[in-house]
mmCIF file of C-alpha atoms and ligand atoms in Angstrom:
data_model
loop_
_atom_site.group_PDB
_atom_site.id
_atom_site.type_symbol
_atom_site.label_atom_id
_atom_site.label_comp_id
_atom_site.label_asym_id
_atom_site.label_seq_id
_atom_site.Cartn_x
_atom_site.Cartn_y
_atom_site.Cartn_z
ATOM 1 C CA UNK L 1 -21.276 43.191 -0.027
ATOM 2 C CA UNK L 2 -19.544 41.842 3.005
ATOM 3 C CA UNK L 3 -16.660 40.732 1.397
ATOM 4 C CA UNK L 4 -15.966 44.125 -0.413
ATOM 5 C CA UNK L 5 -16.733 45.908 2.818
ATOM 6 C CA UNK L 6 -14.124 43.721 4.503
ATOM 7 C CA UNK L 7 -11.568 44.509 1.914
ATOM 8 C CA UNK L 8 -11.723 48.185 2.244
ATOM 9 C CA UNK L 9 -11.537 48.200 5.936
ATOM 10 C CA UNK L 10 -8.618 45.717 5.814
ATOM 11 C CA UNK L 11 -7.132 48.447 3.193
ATOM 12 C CA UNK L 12 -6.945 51.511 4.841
ATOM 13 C CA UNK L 13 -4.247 53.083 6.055
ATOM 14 C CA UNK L 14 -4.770 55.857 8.464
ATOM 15 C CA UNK L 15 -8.135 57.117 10.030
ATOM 16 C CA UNK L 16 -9.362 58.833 7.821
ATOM 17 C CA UNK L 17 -9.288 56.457 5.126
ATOM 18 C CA UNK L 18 -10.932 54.335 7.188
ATOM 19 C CA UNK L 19 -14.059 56.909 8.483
ATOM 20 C CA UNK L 20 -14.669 57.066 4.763
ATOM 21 C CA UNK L 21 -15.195 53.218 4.389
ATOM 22 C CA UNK L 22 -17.371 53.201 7.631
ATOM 23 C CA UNK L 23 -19.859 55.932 6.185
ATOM 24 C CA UNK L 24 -19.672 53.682 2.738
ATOM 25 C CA UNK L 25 -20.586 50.420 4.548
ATOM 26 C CA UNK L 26 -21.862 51.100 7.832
ATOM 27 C CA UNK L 27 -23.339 55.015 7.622
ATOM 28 C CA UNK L 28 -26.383 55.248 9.241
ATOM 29 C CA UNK L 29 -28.248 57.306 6.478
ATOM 30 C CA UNK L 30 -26.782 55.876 3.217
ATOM 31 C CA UNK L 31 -24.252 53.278 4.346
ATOM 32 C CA UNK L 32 -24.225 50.315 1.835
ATOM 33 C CA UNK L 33 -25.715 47.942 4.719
ATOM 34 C CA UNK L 34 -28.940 50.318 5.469
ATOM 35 C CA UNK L 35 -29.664 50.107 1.749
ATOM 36 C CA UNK L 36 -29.857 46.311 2.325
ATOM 37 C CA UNK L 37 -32.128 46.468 5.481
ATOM 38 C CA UNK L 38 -34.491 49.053 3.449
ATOM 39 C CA UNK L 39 -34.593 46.332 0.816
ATOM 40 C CA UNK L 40 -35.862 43.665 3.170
ATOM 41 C CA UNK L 41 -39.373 44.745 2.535
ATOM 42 C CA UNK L 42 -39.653 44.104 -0.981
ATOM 43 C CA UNK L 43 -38.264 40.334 -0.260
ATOM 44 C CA UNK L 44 -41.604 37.558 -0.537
ATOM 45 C CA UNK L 45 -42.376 36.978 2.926
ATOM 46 C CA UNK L 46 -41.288 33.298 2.480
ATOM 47 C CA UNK L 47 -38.150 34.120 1.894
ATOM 48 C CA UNK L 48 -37.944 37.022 4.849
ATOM 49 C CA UNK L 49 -37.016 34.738 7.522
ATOM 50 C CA UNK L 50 -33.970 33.673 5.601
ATOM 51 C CA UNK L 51 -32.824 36.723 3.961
ATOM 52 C CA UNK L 52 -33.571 38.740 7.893
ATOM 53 C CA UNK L 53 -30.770 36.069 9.190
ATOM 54 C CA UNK L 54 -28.551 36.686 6.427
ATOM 55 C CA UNK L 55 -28.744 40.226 6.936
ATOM 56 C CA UNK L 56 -28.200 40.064 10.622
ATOM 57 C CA UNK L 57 -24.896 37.123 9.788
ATOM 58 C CA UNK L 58 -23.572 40.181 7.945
ATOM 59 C CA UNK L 59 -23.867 42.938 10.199
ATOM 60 C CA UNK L 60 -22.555 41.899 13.073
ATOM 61 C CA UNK L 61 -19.476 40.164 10.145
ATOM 62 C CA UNK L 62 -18.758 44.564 9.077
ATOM 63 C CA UNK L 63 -19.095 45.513 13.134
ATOM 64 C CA UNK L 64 -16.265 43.393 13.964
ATOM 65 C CA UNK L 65 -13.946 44.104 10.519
ATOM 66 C CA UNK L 66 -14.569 47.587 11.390
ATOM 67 C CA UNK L 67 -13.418 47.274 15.300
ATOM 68 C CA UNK L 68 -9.874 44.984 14.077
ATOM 69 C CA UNK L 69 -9.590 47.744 11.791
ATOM 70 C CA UNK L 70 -9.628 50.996 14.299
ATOM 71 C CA UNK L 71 -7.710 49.077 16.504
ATOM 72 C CA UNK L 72 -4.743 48.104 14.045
ATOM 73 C CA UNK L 73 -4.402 51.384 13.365
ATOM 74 C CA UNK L 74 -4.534 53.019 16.348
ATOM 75 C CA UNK L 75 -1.782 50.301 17.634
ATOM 76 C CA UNK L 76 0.110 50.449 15.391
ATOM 77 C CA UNK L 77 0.642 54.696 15.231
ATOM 78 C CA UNK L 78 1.525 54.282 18.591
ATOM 79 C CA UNK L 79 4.353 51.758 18.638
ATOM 80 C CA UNK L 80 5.811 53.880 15.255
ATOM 81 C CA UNK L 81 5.841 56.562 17.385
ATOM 82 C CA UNK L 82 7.656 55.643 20.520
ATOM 83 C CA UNK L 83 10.326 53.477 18.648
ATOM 84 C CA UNK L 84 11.322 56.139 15.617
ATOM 85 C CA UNK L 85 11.034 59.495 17.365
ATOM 86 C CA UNK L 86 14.512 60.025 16.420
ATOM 87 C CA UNK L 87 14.189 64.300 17.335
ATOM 88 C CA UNK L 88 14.783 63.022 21.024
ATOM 89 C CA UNK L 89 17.995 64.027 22.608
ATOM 90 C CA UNK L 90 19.930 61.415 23.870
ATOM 91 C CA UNK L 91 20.041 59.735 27.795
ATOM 92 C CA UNK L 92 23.364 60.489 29.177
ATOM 93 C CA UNK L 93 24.421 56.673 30.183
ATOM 94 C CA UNK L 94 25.547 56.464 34.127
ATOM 95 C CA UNK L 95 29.116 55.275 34.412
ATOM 96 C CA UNK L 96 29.772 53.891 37.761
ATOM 97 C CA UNK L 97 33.449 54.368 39.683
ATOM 98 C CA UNK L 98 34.902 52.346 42.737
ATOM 99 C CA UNK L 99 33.847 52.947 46.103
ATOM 100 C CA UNK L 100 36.249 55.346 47.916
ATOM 101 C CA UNK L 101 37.117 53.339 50.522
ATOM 102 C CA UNK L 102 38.207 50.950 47.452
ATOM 103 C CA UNK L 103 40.297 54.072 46.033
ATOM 104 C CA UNK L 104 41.928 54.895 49.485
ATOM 105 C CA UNK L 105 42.487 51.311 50.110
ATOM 106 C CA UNK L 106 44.069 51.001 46.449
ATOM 107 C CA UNK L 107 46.268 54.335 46.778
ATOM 108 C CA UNK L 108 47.564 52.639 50.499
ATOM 109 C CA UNK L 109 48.611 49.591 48.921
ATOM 110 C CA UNK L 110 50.054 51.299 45.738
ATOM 111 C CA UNK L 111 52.101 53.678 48.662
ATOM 112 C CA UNK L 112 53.582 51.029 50.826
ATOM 113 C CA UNK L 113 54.085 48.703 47.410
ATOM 114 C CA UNK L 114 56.601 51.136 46.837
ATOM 115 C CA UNK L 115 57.894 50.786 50.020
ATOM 116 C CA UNK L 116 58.758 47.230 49.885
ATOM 117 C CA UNK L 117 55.658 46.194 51.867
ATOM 118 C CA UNK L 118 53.273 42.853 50.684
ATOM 119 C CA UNK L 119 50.041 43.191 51.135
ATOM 120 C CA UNK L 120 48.278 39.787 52.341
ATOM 121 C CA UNK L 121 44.499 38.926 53.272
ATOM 122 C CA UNK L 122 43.400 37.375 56.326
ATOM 123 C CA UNK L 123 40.053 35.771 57.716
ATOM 124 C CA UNK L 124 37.363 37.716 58.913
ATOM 125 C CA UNK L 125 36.492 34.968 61.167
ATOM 126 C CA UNK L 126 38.606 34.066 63.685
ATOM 127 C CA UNK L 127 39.648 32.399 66.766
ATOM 128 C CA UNK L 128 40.802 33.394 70.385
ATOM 129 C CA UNK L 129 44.480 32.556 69.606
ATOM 130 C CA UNK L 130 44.590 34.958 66.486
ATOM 131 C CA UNK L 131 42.813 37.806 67.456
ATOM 132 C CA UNK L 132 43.629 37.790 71.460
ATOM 133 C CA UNK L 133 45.782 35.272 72.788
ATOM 134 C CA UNK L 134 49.028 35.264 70.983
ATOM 135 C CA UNK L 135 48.472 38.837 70.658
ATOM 136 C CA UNK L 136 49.452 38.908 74.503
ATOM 137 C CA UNK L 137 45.435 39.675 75.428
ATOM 138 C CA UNK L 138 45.122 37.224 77.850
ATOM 139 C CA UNK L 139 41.462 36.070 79.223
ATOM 140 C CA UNK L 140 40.968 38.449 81.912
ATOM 141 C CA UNK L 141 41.463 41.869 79.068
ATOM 142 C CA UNK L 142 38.442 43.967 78.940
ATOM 143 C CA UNK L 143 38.946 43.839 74.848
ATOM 144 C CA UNK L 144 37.423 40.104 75.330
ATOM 145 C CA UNK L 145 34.518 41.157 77.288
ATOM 146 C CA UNK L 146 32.005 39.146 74.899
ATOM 147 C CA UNK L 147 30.038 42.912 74.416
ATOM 148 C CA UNK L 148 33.033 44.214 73.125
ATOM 149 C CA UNK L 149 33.024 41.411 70.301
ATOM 150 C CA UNK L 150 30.796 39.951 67.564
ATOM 151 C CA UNK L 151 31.295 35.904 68.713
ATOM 152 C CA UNK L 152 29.350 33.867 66.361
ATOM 153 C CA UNK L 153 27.515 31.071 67.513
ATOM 154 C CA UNK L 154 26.256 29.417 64.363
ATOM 155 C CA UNK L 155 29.587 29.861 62.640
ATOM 156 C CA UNK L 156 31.005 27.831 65.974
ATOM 157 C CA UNK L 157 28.440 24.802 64.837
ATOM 158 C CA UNK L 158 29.208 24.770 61.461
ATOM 159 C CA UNK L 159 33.187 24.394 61.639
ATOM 160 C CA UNK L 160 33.543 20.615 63.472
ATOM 161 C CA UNK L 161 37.134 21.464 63.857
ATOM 162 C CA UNK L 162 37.075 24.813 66.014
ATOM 163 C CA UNK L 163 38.450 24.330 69.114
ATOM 164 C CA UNK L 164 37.707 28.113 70.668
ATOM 165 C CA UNK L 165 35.484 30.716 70.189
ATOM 166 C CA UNK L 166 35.327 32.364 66.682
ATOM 167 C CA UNK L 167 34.262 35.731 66.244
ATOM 168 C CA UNK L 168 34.364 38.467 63.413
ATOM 169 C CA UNK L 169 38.050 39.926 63.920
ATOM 170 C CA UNK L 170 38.187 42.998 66.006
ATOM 171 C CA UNK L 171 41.508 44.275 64.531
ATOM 172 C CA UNK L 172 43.798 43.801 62.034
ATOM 173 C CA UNK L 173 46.553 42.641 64.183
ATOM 174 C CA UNK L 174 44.862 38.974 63.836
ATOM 175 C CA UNK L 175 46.982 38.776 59.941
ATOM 176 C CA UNK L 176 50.300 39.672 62.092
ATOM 177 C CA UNK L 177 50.475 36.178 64.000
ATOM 178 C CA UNK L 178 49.204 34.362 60.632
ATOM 179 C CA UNK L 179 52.026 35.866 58.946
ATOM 180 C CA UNK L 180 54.669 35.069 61.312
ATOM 181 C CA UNK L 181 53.575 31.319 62.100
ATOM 182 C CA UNK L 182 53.770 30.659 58.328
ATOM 183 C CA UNK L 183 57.078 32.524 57.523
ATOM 184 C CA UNK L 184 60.726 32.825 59.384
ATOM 185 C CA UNK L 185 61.604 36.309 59.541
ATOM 186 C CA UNK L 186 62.274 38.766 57.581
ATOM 187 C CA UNK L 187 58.589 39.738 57.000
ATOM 188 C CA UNK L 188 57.902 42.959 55.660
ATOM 189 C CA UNK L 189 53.665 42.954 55.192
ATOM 190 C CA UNK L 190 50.705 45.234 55.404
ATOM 191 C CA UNK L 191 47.407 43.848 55.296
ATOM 192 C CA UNK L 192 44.276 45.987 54.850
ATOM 193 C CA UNK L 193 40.608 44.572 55.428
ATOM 194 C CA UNK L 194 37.372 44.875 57.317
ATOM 195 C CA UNK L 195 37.261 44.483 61.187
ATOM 196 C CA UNK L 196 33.799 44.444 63.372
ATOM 197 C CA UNK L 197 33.236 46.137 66.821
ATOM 198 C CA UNK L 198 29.552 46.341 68.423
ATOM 199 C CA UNK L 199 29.585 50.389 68.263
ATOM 200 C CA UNK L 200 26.589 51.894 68.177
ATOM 201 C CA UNK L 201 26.632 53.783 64.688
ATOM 202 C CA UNK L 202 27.087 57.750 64.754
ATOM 203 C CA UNK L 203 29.362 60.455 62.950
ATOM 204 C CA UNK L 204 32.641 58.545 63.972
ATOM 205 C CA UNK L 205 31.503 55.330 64.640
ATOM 206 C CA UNK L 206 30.332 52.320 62.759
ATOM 207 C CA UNK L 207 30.373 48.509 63.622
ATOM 208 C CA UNK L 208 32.265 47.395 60.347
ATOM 209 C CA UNK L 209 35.116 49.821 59.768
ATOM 210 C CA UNK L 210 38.578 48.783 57.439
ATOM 211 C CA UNK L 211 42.349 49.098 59.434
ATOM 212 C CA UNK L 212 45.733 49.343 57.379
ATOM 213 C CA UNK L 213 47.873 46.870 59.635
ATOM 214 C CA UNK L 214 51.742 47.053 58.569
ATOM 215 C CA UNK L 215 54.635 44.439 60.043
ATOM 216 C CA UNK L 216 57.884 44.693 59.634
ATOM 217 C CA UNK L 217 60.053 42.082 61.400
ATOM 218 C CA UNK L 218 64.070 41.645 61.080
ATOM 219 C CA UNK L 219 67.594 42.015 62.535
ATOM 220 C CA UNK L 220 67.621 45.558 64.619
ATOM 221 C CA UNK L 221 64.452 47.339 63.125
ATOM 222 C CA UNK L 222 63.720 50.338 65.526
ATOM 223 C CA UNK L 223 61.299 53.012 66.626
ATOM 224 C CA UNK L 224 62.995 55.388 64.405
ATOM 225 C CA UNK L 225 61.810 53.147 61.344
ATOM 226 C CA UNK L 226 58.237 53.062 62.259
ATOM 227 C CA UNK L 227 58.374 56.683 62.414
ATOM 228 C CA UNK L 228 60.251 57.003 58.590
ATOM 229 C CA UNK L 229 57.943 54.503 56.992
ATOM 230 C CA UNK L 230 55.026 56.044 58.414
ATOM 231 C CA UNK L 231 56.348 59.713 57.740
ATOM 232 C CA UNK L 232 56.961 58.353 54.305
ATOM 233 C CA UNK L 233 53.667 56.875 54.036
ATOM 234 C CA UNK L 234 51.368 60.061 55.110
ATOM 235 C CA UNK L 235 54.138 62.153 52.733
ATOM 236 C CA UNK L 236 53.075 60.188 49.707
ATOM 237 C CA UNK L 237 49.117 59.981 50.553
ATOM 238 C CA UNK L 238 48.772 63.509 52.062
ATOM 239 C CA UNK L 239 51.797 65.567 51.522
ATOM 240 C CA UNK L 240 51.750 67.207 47.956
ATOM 241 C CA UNK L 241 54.292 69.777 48.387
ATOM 242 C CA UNK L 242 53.875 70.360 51.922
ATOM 243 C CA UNK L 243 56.243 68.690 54.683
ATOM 244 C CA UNK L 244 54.845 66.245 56.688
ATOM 245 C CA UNK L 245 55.326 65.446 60.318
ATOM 246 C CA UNK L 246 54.519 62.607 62.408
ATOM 247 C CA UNK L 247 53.642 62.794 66.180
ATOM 248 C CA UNK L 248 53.825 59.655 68.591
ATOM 249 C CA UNK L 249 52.294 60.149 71.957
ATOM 250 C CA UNK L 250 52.550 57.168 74.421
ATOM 251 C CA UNK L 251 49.919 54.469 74.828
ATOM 252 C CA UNK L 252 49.621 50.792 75.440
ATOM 253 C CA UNK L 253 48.603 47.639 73.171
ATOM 254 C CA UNK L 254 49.161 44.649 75.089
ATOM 255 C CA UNK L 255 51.010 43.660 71.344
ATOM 256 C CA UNK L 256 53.764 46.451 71.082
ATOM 257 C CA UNK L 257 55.769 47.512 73.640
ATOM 258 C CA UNK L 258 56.759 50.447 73.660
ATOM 259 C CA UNK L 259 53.529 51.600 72.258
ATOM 260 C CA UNK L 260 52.164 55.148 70.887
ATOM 261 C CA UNK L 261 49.521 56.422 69.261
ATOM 262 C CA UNK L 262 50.436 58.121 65.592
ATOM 263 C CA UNK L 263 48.928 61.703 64.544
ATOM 264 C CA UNK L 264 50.098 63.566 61.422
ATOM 265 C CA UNK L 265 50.367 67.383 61.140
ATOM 266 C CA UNK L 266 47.064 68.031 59.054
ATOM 267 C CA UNK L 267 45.731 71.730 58.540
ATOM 268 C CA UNK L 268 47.282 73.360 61.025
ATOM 269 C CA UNK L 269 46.717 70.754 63.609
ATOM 270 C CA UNK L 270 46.935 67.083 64.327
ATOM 271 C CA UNK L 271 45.124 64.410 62.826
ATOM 272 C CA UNK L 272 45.043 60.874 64.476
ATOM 273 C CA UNK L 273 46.041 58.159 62.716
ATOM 274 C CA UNK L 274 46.001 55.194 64.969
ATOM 275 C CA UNK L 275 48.566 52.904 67.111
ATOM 276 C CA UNK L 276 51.751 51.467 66.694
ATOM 277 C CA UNK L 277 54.670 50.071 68.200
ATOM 278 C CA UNK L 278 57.527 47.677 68.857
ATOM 279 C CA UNK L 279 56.282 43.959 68.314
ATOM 280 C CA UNK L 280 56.045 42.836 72.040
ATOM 281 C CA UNK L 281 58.559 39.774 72.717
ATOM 282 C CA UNK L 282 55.546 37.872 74.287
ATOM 283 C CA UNK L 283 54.214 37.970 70.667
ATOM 284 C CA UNK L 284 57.253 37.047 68.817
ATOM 285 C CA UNK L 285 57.236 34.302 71.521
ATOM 286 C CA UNK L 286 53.912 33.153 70.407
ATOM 287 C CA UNK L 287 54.941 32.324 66.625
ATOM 288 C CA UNK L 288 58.021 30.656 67.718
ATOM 289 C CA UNK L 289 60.592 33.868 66.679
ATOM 290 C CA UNK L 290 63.691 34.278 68.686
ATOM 291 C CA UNK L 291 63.306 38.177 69.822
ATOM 292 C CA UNK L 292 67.042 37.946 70.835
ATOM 293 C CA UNK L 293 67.322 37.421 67.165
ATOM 294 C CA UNK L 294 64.880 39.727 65.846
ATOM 295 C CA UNK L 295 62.731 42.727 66.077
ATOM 296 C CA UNK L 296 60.270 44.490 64.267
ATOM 297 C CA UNK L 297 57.385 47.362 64.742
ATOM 298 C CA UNK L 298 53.508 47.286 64.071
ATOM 299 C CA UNK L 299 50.989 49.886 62.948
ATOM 300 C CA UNK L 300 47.370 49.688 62.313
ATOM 301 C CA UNK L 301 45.313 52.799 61.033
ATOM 302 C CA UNK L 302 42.100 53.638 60.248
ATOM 303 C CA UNK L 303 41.023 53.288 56.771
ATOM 304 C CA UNK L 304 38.098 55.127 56.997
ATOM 305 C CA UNK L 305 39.609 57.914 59.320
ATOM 306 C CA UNK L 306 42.063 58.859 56.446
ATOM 307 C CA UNK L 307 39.488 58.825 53.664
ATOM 308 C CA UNK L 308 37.009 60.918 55.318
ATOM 309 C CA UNK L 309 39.878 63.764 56.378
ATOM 310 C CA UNK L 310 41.130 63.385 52.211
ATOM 311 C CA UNK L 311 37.655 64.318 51.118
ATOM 312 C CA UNK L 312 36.377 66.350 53.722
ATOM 313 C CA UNK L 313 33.405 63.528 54.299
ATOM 314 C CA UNK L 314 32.131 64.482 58.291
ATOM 315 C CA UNK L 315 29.756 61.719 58.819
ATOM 316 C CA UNK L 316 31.260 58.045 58.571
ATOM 317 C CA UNK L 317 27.652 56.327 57.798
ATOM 318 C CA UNK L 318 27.286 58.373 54.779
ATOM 319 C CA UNK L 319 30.178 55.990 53.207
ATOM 320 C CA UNK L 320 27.774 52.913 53.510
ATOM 321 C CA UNK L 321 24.408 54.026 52.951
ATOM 322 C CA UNK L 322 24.799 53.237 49.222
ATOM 323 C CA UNK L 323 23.262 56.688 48.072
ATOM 324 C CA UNK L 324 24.610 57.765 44.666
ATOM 325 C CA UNK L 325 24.194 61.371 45.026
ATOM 326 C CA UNK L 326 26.952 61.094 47.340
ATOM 327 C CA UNK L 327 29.403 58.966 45.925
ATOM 328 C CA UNK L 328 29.858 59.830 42.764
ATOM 329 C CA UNK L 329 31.598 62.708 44.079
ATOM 330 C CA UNK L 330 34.308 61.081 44.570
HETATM 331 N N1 LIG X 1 45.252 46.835 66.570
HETATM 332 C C1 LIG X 1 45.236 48.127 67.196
HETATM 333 C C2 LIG X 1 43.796 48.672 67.177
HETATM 334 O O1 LIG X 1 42.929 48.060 66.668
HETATM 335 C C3 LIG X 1 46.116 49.091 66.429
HETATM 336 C C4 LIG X 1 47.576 48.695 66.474
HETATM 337 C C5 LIG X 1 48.119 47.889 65.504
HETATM 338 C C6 LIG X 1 48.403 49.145 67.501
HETATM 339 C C7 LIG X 1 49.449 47.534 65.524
HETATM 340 C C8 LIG X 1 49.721 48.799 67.540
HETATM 341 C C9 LIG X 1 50.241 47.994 66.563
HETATM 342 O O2 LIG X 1 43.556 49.712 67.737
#
């Protein structure tokens, strides 16, 4: 008996195959195994004892073939089910795109590629001498007031060698001198990276921000190439079909002298860009050119600035919050 009972319940295929075998076997009226305990009585009593065991032995034997049973099948439906419902539509897969500060800082680079310009990379760390000093900031500048500046401490214990201060570069200027004390003029470079400034973060401000820094350095470079190259520049990013003007308005950087600040005609108004100027001799000084021999001019815009006027983006933080919904617009 138990062994045929176990055969059919190993047998069945679906549920109700498998009721059937459980009212064969198991029913509590007529099943196979009742029959047996009704039996019992006509056993000699000698042999009761035994034969009661037995029964028992086999009972709980069908209870358990019955359980593995329900369970196999119910299992197994289940797993059919999820992996071969093939009436599903289909999960459009996410394709991801590049950042677009990435795509304004590739479109810049592209732009002034074409307008013989290098781009190079500089250190985000840096010393005094880099980002102030031979920049013609001397010690007493407010832009080296220590809460103007991310200094770093640790990094100062870790590098044996540093002789000043480091800190995370406030501007892109820093690549400028590390440009010029490694190559004799001509030099004809922009440089594009991240610079750090403890601003508080709002709509326009954030303290991790990217500048465009351009160089050019040779014999009898003037004001009135700044202002082509960066007409040219704004005409190619900007422009379309539409002319493009550039407005300088005077300013001071302890670096350029004269200095100006750049804005671009932009919807009817102006749209600031950021500084510029004529490479200050004090700098060309600094990196051991002869500014007798040679000048050059200096720009540095903000990356951000330009992307956020392209797109129409009014809140800088949204670019770094990392929230899809908003960039993959772009
Ligand atoms: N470095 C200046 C800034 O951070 C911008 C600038 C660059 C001005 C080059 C003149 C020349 O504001």
């Amino acid at each position: 008996l138990a062994a045929e009972a176990q055969a059919q319940f190993t047998a069945a295929t679906d549920s109700a195959a498998l009721e059937v075998a459980r009212v064969a076997y198991l029913g509590a009226k007529a099943g196979k195994l009742r029959l047996a305990q009704k039996g019992l009585g006509k056993v000699d009593s000698g042999d009761k004892p035994a034969a009661g065991k037995r029964f028992n032995e086999v009972k709980t034997l069908l209870e358990a073939e019955f359980e593995s049973a329900q369970e196999r099948l119910t299992s197994g439906k289940s797993a059919v089910g999820e992996a071969f419902d093939v009436t599903l539509p289909g999960r459009r897969r996410r394709i991801g795109h590049l950042h677009p500060i990435t795509q304004t800082i590739r479109s810049m680079k592209e732009i002034m590629g074409r307008l013989g310009f290098t781009a190079v990379e500089g250190p985000e760390i840096e010393d005094e001498w880099h980002n102030f000093e031979a920049l013609n900031i001397p010690l007493v500048h407010p832009a080296r007031d220590p809460l103007d500046n991310f200094y770093l401490e640790s990094a100062q214990k870790l590098v044996a060698e540093a002789t000043s201060p480091l800190l995370l570069r406030s501007q892109t200027s820093t690549v400028q001198i590390r440009v010029m004390e490694a190559t004799p003029p001509p030099v004809r470079i922009i440089s594009l990276g991240r610079v750090y400034r403890p601003d508080t973060a709002d709509a326009t401000h954030y303290p991790m921000f990217h500048q465009i820094e351009g160089l050019l350095v040779d014999r009898g470079v003037t004001m009135a190439d700044l202002k082509s190259v960066l007409r040219l520049f704004c005409q190619s990013y900007f422009g379309g079909d539409d002319e493009v003007h550039i407005r300088f308005r005077p300013s001071f950087f302890p670096f350029t002298e004269p200095s100006v600040e750049v804005d671009m005609n932009w919807q009817g108004g102006w749209m600031e860009m950021g500084g510029a100027g004529m490479v200050d001799p004090n700098v060309l000084r600094a990196v051991g050119y002869d500014p007798e021999e040679v000048t050059g001019f200096a720009f540095g815009l903000g990356v951000e600035r330009v992307c956020m006027r392209q797109h129409g983006i009014t809140d800088i933080r949204a670019l770094y919050q990392n929230d899809v919904r908003f960039l993959e617009q772009f």
